[in-house]
Short mmCIF file of C-alpha atoms and ligand atoms in Angstrom, two decimals:
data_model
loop_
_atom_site.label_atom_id
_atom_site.label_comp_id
_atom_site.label_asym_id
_atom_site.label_seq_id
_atom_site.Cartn_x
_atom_site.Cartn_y
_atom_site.Cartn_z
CA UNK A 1 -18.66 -9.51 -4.01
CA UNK A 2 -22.35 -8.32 -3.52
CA UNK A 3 -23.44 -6.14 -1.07
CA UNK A 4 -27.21 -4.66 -0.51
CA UNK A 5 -27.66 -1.51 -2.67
CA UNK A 6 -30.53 0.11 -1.44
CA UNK A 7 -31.69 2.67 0.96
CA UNK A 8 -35.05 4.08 2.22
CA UNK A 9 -34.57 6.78 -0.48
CA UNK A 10 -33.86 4.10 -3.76
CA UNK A 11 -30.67 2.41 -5.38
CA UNK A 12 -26.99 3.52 -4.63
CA UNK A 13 -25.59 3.89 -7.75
CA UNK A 14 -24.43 1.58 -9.82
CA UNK A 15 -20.77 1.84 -9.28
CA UNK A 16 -21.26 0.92 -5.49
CA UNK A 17 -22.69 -2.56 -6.59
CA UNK A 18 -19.55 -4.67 -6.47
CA UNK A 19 -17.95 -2.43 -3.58
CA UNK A 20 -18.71 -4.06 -0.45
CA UNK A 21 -17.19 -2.95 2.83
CA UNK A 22 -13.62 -3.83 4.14
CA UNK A 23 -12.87 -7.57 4.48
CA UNK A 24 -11.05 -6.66 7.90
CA UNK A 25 -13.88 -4.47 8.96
CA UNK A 26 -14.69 -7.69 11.00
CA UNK A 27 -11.70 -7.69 12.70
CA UNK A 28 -11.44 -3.98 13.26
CA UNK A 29 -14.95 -4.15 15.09
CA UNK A 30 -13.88 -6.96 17.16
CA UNK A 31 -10.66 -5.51 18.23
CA UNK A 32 -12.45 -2.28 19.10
CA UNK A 33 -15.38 -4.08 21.53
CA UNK A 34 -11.86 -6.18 23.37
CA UNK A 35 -9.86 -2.90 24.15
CA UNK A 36 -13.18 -0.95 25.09
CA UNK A 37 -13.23 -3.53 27.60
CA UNK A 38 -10.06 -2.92 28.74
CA UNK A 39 -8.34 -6.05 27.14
CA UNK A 40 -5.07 -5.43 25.94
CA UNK A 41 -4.83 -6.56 21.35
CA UNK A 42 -1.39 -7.17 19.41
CA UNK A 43 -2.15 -4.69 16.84
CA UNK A 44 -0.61 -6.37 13.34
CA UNK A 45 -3.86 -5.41 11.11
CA UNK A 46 -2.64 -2.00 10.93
CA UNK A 47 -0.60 -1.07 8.14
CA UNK A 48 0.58 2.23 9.36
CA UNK A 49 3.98 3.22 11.18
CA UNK A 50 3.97 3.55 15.39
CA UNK A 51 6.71 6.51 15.65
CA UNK A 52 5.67 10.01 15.44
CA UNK A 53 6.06 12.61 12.35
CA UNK A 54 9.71 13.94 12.83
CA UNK A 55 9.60 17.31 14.50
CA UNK A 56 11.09 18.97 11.62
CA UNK A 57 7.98 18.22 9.72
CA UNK A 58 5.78 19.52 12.84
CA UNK A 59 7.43 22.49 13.08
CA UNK A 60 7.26 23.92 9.40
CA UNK A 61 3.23 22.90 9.27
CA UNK A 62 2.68 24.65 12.66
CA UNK A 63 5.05 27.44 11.29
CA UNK A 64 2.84 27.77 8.15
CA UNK A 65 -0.50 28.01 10.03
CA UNK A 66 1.13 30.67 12.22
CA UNK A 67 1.51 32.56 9.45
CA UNK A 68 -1.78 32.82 8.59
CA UNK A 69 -1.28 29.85 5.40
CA UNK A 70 -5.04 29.00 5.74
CA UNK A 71 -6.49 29.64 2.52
CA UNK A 72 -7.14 27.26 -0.89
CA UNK A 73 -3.57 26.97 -2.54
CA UNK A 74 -2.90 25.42 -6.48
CA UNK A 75 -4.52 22.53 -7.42
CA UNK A 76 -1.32 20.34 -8.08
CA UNK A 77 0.23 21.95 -5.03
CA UNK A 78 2.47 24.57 -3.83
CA UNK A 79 5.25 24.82 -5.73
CA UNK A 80 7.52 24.32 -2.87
CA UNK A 81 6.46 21.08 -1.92
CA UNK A 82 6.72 19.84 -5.65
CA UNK A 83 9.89 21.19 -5.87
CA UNK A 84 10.60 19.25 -2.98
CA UNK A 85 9.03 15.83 -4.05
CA UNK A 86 10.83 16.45 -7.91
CA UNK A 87 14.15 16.92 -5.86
CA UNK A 88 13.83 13.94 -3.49
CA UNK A 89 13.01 11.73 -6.27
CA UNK A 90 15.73 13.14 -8.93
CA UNK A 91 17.91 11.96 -5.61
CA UNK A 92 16.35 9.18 -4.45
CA UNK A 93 15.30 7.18 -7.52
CA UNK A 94 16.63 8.39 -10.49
CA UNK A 95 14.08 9.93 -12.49
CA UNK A 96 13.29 13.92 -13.21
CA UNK A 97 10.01 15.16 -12.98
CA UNK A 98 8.78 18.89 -14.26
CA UNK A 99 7.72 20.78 -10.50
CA UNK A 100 5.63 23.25 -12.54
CA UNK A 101 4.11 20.28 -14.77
CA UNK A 102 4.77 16.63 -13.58
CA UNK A 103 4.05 16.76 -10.12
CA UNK A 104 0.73 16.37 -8.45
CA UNK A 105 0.22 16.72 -4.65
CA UNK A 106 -1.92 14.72 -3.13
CA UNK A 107 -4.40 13.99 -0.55
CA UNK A 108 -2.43 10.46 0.51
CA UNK A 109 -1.35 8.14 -2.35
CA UNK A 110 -5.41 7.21 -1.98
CA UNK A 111 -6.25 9.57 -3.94
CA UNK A 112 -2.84 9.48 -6.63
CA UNK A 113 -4.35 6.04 -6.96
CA UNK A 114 -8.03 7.33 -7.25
CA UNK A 115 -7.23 10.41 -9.90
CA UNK A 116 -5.44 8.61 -11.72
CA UNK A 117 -8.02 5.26 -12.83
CA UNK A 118 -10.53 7.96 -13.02
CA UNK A 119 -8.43 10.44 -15.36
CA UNK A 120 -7.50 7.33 -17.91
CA UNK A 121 -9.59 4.29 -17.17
CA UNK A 122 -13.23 3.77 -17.88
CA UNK A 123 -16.54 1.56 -19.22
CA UNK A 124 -14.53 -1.23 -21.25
CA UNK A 125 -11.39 -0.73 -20.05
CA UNK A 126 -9.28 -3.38 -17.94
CA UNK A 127 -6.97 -2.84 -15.49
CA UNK A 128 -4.14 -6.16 -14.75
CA UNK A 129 -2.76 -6.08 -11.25
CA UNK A 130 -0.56 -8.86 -9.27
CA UNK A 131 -2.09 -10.62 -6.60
CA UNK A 132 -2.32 -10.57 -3.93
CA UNK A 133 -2.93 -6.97 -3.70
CA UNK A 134 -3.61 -4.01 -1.89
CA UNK A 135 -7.50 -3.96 -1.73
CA UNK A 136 -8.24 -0.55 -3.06
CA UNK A 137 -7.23 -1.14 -6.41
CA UNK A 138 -9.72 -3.60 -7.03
CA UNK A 139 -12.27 -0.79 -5.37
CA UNK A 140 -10.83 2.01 -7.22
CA UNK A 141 -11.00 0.53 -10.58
CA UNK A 142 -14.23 -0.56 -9.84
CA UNK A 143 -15.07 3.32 -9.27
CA UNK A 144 -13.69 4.09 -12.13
CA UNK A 145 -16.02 1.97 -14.11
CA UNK A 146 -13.51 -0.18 -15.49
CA UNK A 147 -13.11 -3.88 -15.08
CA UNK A 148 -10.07 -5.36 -12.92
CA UNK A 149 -8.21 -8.45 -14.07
CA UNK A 150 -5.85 -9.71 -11.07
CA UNK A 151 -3.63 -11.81 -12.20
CA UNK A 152 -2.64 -14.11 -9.70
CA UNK A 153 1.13 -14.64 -8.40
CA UNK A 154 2.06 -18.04 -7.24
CA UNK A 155 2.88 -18.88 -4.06
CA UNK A 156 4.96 -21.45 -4.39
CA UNK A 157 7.03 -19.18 -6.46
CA UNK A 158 7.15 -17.05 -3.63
CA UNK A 159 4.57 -14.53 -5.18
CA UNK A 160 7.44 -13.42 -7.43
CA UNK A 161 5.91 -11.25 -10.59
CA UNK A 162 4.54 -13.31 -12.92
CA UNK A 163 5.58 -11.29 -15.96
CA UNK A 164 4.42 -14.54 -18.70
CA UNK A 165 0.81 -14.60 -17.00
CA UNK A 166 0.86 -10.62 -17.28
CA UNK A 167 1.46 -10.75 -20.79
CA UNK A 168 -0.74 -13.45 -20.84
CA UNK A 169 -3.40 -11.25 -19.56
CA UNK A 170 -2.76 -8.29 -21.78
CA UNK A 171 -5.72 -7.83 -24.26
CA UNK A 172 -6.84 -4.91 -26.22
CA UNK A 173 -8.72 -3.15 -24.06
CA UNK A 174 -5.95 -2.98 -21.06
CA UNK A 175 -5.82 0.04 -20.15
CA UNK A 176 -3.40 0.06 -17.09
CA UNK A 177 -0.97 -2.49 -15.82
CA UNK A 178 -0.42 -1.44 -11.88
CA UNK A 179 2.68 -2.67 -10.19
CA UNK A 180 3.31 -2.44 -6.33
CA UNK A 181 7.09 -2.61 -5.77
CA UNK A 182 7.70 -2.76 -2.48
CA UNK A 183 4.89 -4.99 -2.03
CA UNK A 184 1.75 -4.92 0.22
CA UNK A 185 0.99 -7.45 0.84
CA UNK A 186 4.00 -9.53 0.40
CA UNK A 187 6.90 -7.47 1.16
CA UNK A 188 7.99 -8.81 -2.42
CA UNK A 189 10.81 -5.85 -4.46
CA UNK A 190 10.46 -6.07 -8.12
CA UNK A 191 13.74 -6.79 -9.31
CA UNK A 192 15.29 -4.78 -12.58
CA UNK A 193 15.39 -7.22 -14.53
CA UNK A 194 11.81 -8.11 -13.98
CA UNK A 195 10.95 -4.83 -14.73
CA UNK A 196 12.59 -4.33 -17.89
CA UNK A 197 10.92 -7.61 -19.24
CA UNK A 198 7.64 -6.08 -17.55
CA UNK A 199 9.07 -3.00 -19.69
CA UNK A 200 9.31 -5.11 -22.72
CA UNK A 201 6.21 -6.33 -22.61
CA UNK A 202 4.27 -3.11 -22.43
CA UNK A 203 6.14 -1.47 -25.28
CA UNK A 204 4.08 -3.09 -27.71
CA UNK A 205 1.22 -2.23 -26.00
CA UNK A 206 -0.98 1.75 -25.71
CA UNK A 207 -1.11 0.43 -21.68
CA UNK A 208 -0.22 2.58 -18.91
CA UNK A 209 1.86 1.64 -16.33
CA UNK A 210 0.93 2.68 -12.41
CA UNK A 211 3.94 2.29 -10.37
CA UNK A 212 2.87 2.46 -6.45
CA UNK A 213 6.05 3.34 -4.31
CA UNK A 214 4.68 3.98 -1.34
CA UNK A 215 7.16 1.75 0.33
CA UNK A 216 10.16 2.69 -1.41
CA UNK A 217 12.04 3.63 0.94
CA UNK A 218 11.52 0.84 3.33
CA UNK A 219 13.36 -1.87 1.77
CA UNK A 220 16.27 -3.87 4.01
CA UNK A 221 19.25 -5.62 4.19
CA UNK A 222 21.31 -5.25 0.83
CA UNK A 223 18.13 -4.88 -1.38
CA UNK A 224 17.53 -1.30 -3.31
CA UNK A 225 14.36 -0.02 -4.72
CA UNK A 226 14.37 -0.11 -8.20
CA UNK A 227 11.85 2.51 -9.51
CA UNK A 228 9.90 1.62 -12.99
CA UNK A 229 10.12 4.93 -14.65
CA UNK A 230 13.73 4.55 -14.32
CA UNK A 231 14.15 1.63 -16.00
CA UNK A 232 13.83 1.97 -20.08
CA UNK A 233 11.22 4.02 -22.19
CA UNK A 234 9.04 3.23 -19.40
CA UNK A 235 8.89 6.67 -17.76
CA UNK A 236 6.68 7.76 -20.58
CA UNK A 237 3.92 5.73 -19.89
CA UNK A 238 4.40 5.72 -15.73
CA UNK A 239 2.65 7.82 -13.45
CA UNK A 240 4.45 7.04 -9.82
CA UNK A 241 2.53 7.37 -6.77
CA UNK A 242 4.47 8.03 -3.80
CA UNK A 243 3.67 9.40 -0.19
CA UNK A 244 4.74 10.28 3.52
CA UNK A 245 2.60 8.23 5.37
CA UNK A 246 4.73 4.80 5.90
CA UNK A 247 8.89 6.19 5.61
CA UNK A 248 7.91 9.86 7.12
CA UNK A 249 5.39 8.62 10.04
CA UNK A 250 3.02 11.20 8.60
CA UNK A 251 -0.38 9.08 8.14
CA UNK A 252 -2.43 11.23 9.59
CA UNK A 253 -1.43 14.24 7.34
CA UNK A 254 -3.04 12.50 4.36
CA UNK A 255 -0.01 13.83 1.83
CA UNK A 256 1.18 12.04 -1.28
CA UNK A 257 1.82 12.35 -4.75
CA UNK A 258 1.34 11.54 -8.52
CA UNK A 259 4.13 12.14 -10.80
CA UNK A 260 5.11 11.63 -14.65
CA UNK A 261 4.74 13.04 -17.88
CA UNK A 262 2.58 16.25 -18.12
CA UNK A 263 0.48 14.35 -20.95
CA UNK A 264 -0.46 11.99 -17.89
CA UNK A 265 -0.09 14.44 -15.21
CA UNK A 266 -2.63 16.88 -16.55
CA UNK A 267 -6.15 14.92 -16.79
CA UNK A 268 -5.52 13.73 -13.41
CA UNK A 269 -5.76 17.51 -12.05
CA UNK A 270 -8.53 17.87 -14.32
CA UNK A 271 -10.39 15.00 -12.16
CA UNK A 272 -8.68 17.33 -8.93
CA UNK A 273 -10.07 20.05 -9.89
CA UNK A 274 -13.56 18.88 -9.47
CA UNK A 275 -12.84 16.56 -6.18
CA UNK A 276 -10.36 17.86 -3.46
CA UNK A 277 -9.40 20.88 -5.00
CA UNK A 278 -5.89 21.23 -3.34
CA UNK A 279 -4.01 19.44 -0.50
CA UNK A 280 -3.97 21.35 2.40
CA UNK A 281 -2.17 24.30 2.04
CA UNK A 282 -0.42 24.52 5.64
CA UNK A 283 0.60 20.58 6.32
CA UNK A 284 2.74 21.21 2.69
CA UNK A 285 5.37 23.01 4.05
CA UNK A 286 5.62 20.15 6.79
CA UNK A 287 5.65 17.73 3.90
CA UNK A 288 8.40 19.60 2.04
CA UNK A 289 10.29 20.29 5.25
CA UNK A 290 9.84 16.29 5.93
CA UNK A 291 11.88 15.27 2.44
CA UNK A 292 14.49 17.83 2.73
CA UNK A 293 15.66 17.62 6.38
CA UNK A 294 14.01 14.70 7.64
CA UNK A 295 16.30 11.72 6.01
CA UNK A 296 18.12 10.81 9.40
CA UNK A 297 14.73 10.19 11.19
CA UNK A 298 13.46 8.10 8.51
CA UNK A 299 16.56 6.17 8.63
CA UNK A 300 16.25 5.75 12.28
CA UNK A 301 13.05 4.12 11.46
CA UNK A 302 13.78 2.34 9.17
CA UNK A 303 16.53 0.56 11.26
CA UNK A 304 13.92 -0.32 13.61
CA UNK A 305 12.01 -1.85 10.65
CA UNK A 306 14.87 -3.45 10.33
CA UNK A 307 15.55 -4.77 13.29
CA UNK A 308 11.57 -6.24 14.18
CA UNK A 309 11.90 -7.53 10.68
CA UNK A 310 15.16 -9.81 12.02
CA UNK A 311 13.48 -10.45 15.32
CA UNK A 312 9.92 -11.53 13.61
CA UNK A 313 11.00 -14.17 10.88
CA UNK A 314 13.38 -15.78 13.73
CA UNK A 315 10.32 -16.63 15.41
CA UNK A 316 8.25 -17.30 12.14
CA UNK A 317 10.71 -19.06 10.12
CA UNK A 318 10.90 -23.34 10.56
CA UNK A 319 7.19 -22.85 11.54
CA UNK A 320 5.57 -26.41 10.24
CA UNK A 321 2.93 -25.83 7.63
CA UNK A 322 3.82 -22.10 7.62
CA UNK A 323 5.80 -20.30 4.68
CA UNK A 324 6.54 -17.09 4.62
CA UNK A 325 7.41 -14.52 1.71
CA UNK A 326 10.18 -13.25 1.28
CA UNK A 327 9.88 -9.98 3.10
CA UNK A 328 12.62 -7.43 1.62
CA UNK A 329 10.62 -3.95 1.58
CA UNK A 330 7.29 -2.99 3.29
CA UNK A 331 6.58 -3.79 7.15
CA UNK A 332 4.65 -6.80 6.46
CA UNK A 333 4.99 -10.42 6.77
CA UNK A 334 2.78 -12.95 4.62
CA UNK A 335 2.06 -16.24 6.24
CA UNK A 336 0.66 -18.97 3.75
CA UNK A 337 0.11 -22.26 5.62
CA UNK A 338 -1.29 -25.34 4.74
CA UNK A 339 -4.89 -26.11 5.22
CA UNK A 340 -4.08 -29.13 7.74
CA UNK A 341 -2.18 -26.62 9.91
CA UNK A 342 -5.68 -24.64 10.68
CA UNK A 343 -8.53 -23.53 9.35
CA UNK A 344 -9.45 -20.54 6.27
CA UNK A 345 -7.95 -17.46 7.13
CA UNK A 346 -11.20 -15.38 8.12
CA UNK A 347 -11.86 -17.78 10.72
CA UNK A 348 -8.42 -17.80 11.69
CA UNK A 349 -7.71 -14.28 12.34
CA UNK A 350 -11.57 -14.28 14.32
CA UNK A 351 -10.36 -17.43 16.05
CA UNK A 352 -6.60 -15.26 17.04
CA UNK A 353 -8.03 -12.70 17.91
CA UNK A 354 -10.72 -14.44 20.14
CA UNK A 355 -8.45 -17.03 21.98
CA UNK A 356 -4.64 -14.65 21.38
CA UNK A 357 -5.82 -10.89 20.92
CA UNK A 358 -3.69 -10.48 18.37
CA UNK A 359 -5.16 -8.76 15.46
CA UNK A 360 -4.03 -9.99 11.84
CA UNK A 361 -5.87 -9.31 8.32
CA UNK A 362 -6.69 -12.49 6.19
CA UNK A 363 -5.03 -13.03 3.09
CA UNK A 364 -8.37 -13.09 1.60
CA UNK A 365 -8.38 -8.77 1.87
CA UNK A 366 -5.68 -9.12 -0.89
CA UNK A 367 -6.83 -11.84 -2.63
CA UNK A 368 -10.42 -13.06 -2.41
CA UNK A 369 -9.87 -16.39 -4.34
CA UNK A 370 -6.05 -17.44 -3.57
CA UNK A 371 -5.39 -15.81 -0.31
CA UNK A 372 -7.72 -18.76 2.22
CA UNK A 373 -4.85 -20.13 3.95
CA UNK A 374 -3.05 -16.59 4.17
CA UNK A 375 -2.34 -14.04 6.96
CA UNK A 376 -0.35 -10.58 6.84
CA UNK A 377 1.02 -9.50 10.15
CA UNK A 378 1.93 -5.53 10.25
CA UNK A 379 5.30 -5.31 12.56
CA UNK A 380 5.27 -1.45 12.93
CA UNK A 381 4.24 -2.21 16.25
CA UNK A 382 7.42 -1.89 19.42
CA UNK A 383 9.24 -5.08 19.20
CA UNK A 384 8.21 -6.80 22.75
CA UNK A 385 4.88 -6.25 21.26
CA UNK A 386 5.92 -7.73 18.04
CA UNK A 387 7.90 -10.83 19.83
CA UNK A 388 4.86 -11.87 22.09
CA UNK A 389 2.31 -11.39 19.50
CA UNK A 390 4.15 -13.64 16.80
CA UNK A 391 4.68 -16.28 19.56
CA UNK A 392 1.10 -16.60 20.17
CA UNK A 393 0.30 -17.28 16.82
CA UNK A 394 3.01 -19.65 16.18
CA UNK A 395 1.57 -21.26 19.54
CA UNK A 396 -2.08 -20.92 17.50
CA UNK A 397 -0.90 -22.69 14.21
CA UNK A 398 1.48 -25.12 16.38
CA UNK A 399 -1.63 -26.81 18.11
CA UNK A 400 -4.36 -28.95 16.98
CA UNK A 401 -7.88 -26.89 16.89
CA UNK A 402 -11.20 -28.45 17.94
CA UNK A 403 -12.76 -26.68 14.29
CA UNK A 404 -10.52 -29.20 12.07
CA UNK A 405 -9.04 -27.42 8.67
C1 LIG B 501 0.32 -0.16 -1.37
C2 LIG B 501 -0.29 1.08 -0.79
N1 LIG B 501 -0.47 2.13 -1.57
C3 LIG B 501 -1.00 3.26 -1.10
C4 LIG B 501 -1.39 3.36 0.22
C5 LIG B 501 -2.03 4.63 0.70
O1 LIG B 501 -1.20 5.46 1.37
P1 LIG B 501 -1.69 6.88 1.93
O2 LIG B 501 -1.88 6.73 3.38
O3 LIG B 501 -0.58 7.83 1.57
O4 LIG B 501 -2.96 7.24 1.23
C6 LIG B 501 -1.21 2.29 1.08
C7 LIG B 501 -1.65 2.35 2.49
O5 LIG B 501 -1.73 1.39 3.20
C8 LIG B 501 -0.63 1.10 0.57
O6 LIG B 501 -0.43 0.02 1.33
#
């Protein structure tokens, strides 16, 4: 990807060169000119939750600024809240993190992701990741002056983890491995056993694993989360990211975390220290407040999940042309379809939202090369919205196009 890297005042700099903007900016900026004039859009580009924060959260941030909790706090957080986080994921996933030394707060699991490239990844280091993938990675490592190797997952394998073509793609100079479990895109959950062969793998390497949980907690029917740092010697080498912004409703707050050994743990509040500073010191308590009491909400919404999940691949599933991964965690579905059913995915989504309003992101945002003949639809959206706006595009890929594939 090239992108212009000038301005009227000389060059950006030179880790902005292969940084271009969003791949869905396109679609954003559409969407936006459609409801300005008044036009109604299926919103599935979005990958963000449609309920509100639970009150519980609310309340303890709006308690905190009432008492005056305005000022700079510690760098890794207030001790509460990592207290909090440490507790929730003793409970939650098995593993026991230091509050006073293995737990950073965050602003969103952005910036886990961000500190922690820049803390241990550089100029001649590579960083492996699955794809298709969540698109900042590639940017981040990018940032970070190293050099990303995806490592593409096949999709006729149902984008399972591809641990043979990750060993495959392990070379002296790796630096970081970086595993999304549950998966955006894909909805894909690692299993244990692939993990402990991922585990097996990396043992004889000095790599760094980067587990990103964000989804965690959003995984349905019978299947359970299975965190890496849990599984093996591989907590040693893991620094987990995790956050409130898809299971807690709490987007907007911009709260997350980094968490694993203090060896790892500390240079990433170095690079804090000279960035963000702290998270905000009066959306913490919230945050805290949010793991401890807020577990029946979440659950609530994750039913709902749940049950537009159900509703969506009825619709979707028997589609001709269309396959769609298996979606066990997340709150996404992956489309791949043939290239006789319609045209590359860029044009499709323009072409759906043009002719449908419904809003989708190309698979190419998660995979530049392999992702042409992909879409991911986003169903935290309500349900009728979810049910009309899948119909539409099943009507789209059902119908012969004028454009040819
Ligand atoms: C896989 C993944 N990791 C991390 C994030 C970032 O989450 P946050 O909003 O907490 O920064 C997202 C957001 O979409 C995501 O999909």
């Amino acid at each position: 990807m090239s992108t212009a890297t000038t301005t009227r005042f000389g060059r950006f700099a030179d880790r902005l060169r292969d940084i271009g903007p969003s791949p869905i900016r396109a679609i954003f900026d559409k969407a936006a000119v459609l409801e300005a004039a008044g036009e109604k859009v299926y919103h599935f580009e979005i990958g963000r939750p449609d309920f509100d924060t639970p009150q519980v959260a609310k309340d303890a941030a709006a308690a905190s600024l009432d008492r005056g909790e305005v000022h700079y706090g510690p760098n890794a957080g207030t001790m509460d809240l990592r207290q909090a986080i440490s507790g929730y994921l003793q409970e939650r996933r098995g593993t026991g993190y230091d509050p006073g030394t293995e737990v950073l707060v965050t602003i969103g699991a952005n910036e886990a992701v961000f500190l922690a490239l820049m803390a241990f990844c550089g100029p001649g280091d590579e960083v492996i990741f699955p794809v298709p993938a969540w698109a900042h990675y590639e940017s981040c490592i990018r940032l970070a002056g190293a050099t990303p190797v995806p490592v593409r997952l096949d999709a006729d394998n149902d984008y399972r983890l591809d641990i043979d073509a990750i060993a495959a793609a392990i070379t002296p100079v790796t630096r970081m491995v970086i595993l999304c479990t549950p998966n955006n895109p894909t909805g894909g959950v690692a299993t244990a056993e692939e993990i402990e062969r991922l585990a097996s793998v990396l043992e004889r390497t000095d790599a760094l694993l980067m587990s990103d949980e964000i989804y965690a907690d959003l995984v349905y029917d019978e299947i359970r989360h299975q965190s890496p740092a849990a599984v093996g010697n591989l907590r040693e080498r893991t620094l987990v990211i995790g956050g409130f912004a898809k299971a807690f409703a709490m987007d907007g707050w911009r709260l997350g975390w980094l968490a694993g050994p203090k060896e790892l743990i500390t240079p990433a509040l170095r690079v804090r220290q000279y960035t963000t500073v702290c998270a905000p010191t009066f959306l913490q308590p919230g945050a805290a407040a949010a793991l401890r009491h807020a577990g029946p909400e979440a659950e609530a919404m994750r039913m709902q999940f749940q049950e537009r999940r159900k509703a969506g691949l009825k619709i979707l599933t028997g589609v001709p042309g269309v396959t769609v991964s298996q979606p066990d965690g997340a709150f996404y579905f992956y489309l791949t379809y043939t290239p006789e059913t319609a045209e590359p995915a860029e044009q499709l989504a323009l072409r759906l939202l043009e002719e449908q309003r419904v809003a989708v992101v190309p698979g190419t945002a998660f995979d530049p090369d392999g992702g042409t003949h992909s879409i991911r639809i986003s169903y935290a959206c309500h349900i009728d919205d979810l049910t009309e706006g899948l119909r539409r595009i099943v009507q789209t890929l059902t119908t012969p196009h004028p454009k040819g594939a």
